[in-house]
mmCIF file of C-alpha atoms in Angstrom:
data_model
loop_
_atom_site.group_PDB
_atom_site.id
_atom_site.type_symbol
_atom_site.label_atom_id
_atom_site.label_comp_id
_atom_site.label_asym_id
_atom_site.label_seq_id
_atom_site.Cartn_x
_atom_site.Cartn_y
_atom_site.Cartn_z
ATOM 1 C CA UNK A 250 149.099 186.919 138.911
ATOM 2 C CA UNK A 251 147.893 183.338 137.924
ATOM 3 C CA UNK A 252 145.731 183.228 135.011
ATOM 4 C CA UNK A 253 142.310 181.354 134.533
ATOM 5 C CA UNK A 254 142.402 178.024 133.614
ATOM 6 C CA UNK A 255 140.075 179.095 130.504
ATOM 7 C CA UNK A 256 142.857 181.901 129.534
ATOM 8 C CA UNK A 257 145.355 179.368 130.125
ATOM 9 C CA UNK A 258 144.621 176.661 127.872
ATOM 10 C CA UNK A 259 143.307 179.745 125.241
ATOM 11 C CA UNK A 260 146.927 180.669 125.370
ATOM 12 C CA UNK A 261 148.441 176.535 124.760
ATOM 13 C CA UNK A 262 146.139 176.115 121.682
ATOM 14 C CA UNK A 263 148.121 177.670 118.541
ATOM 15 C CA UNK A 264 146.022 179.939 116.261
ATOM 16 C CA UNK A 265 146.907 177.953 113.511
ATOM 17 C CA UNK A 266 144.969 174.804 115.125
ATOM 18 C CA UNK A 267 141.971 177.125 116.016
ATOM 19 C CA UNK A 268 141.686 177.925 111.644
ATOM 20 C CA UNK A 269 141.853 174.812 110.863
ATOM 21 C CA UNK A 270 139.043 173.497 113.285
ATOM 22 C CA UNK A 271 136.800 176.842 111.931
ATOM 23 C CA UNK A 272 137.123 175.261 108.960
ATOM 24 C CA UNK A 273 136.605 171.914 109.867
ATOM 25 C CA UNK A 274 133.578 172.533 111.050
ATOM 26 C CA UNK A 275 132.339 174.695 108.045
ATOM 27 C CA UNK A 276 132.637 171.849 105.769
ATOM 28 C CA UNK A 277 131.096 169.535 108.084
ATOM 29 C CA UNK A 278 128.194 171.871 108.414
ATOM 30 C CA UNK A 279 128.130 172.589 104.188
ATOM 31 C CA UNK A 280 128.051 168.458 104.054
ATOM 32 C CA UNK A 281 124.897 168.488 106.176
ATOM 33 C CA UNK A 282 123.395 171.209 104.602
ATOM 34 C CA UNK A 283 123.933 169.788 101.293
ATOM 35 C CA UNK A 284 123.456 165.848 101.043
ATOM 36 C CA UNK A 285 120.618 164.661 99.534
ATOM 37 C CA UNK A 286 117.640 163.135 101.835
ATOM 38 C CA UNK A 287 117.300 159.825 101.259
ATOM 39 C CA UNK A 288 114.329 157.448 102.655
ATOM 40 C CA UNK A 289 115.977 154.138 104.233
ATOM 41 C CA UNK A 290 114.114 151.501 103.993
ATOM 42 C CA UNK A 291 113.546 149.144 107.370
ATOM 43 C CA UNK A 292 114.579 145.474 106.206
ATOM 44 C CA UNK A 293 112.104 143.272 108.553
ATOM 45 C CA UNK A 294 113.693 139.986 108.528
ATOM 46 C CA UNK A 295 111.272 136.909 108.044
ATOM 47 C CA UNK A 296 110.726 134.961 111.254
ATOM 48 C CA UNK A 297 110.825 131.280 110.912
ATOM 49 C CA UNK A 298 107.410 129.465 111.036
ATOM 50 C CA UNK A 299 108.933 125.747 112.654
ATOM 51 C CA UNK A 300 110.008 125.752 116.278
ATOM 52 C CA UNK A 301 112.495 123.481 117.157
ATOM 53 C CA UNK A 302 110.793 120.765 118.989
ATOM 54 C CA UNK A 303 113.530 120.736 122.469
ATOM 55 C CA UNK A 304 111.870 124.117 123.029
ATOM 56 C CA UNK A 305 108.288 123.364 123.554
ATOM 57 C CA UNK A 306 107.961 122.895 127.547
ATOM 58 C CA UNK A 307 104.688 120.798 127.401
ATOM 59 C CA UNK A 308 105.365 117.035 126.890
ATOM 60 C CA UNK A 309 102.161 115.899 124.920
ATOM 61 C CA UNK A 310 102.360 118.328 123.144
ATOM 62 C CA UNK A 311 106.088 117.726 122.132
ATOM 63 C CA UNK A 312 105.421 113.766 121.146
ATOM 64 C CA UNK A 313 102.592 115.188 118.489
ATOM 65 C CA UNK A 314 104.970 118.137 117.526
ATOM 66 C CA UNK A 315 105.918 117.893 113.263
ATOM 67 C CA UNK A 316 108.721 119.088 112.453
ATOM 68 C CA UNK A 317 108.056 119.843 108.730
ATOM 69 C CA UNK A 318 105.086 121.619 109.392
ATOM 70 C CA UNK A 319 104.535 125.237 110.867
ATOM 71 C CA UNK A 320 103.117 125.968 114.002
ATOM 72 C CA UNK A 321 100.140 126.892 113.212
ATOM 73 C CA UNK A 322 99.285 123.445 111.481
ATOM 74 C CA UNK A 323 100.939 122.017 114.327
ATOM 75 C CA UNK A 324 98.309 123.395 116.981
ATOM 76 C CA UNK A 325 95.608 123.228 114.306
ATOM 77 C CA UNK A 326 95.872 119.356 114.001
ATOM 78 C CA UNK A 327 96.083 118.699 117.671
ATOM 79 C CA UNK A 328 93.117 117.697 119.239
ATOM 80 C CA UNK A 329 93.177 118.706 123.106
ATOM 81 C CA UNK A 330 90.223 116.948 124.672
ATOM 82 C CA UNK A 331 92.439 113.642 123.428
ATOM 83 C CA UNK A 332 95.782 114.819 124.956
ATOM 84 C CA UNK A 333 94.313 115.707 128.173
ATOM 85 C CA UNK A 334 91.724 113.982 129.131
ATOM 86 C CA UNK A 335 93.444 111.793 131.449
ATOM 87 C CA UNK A 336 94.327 115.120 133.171
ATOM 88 C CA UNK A 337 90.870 116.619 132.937
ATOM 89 C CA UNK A 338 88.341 116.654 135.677
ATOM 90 C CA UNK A 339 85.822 113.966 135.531
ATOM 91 C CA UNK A 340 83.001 116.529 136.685
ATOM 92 C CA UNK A 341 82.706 119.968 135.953
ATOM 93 C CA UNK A 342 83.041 122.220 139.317
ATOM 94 C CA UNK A 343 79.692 124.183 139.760
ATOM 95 C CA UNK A 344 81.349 127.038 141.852
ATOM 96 C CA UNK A 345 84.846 128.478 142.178
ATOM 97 C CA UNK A 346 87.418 126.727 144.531
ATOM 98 C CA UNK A 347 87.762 129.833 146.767
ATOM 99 C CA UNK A 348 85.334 132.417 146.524
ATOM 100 C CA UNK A 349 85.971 135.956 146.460
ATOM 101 C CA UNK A 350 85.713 137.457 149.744
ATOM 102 C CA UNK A 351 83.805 140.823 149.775
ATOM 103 C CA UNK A 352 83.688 143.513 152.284
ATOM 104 C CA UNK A 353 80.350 145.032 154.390
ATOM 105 C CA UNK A 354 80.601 148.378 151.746
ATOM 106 C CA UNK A 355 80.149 145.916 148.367
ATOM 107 C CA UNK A 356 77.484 143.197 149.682
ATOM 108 C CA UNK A 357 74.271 143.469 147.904
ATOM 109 C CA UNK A 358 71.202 144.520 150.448
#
């Protein structure tokens, strides 16, 4: 009669191993039980306040761009009605360029 494949490899594995993973596993457990809880503390690591200036997409704004100061200062001193107002409309649109359209159910009587 063939035996189980569970019986079978019961049978391969030596007693002796079968101890000395019980007690493996005790101490392991004992270690758990027993180590002193400690709080970790999360390290945040300080983010650099200057961007280097080959990663800033908009060209005005990279000729203005100071290295030696931060960001912040950087967009504080810059003065955008000057950079763009070649760009800028000349008149201010009144209306949207395309208006919503609405369906019969949402049109005011």
């Amino acid at each position: 009669a063939r035996q189980s494949p569970v019986v079978a490899q019961r049978t391969i594995v030596s007693s002796c191993s079968q101890t000395r993973l019980h007690r493996l596993r005790a101490i392991m457990g004992r270690r758990k039980r027993n180590r002193k809880p400690t709080d970790t503390k999360i390290k945040i690591k300080q983010k650099d306040k200057r961007v280097n200036p080959k990663r800033i997409p908009d060209k005005e704004l990279r000729k203005r761009y100071d290295i030696k100061k931060s960001v912040y200062e950087n967009l504080r001193n810059t003065d955008l009605k000057e950079m763009y107002e070649n760009k800028l409309p000349e008149k201010i649109p009144e209306g949207p360029k395309h208006p919503m359209k609405i369906g019969d159910d949402e049109v005011p009587v």
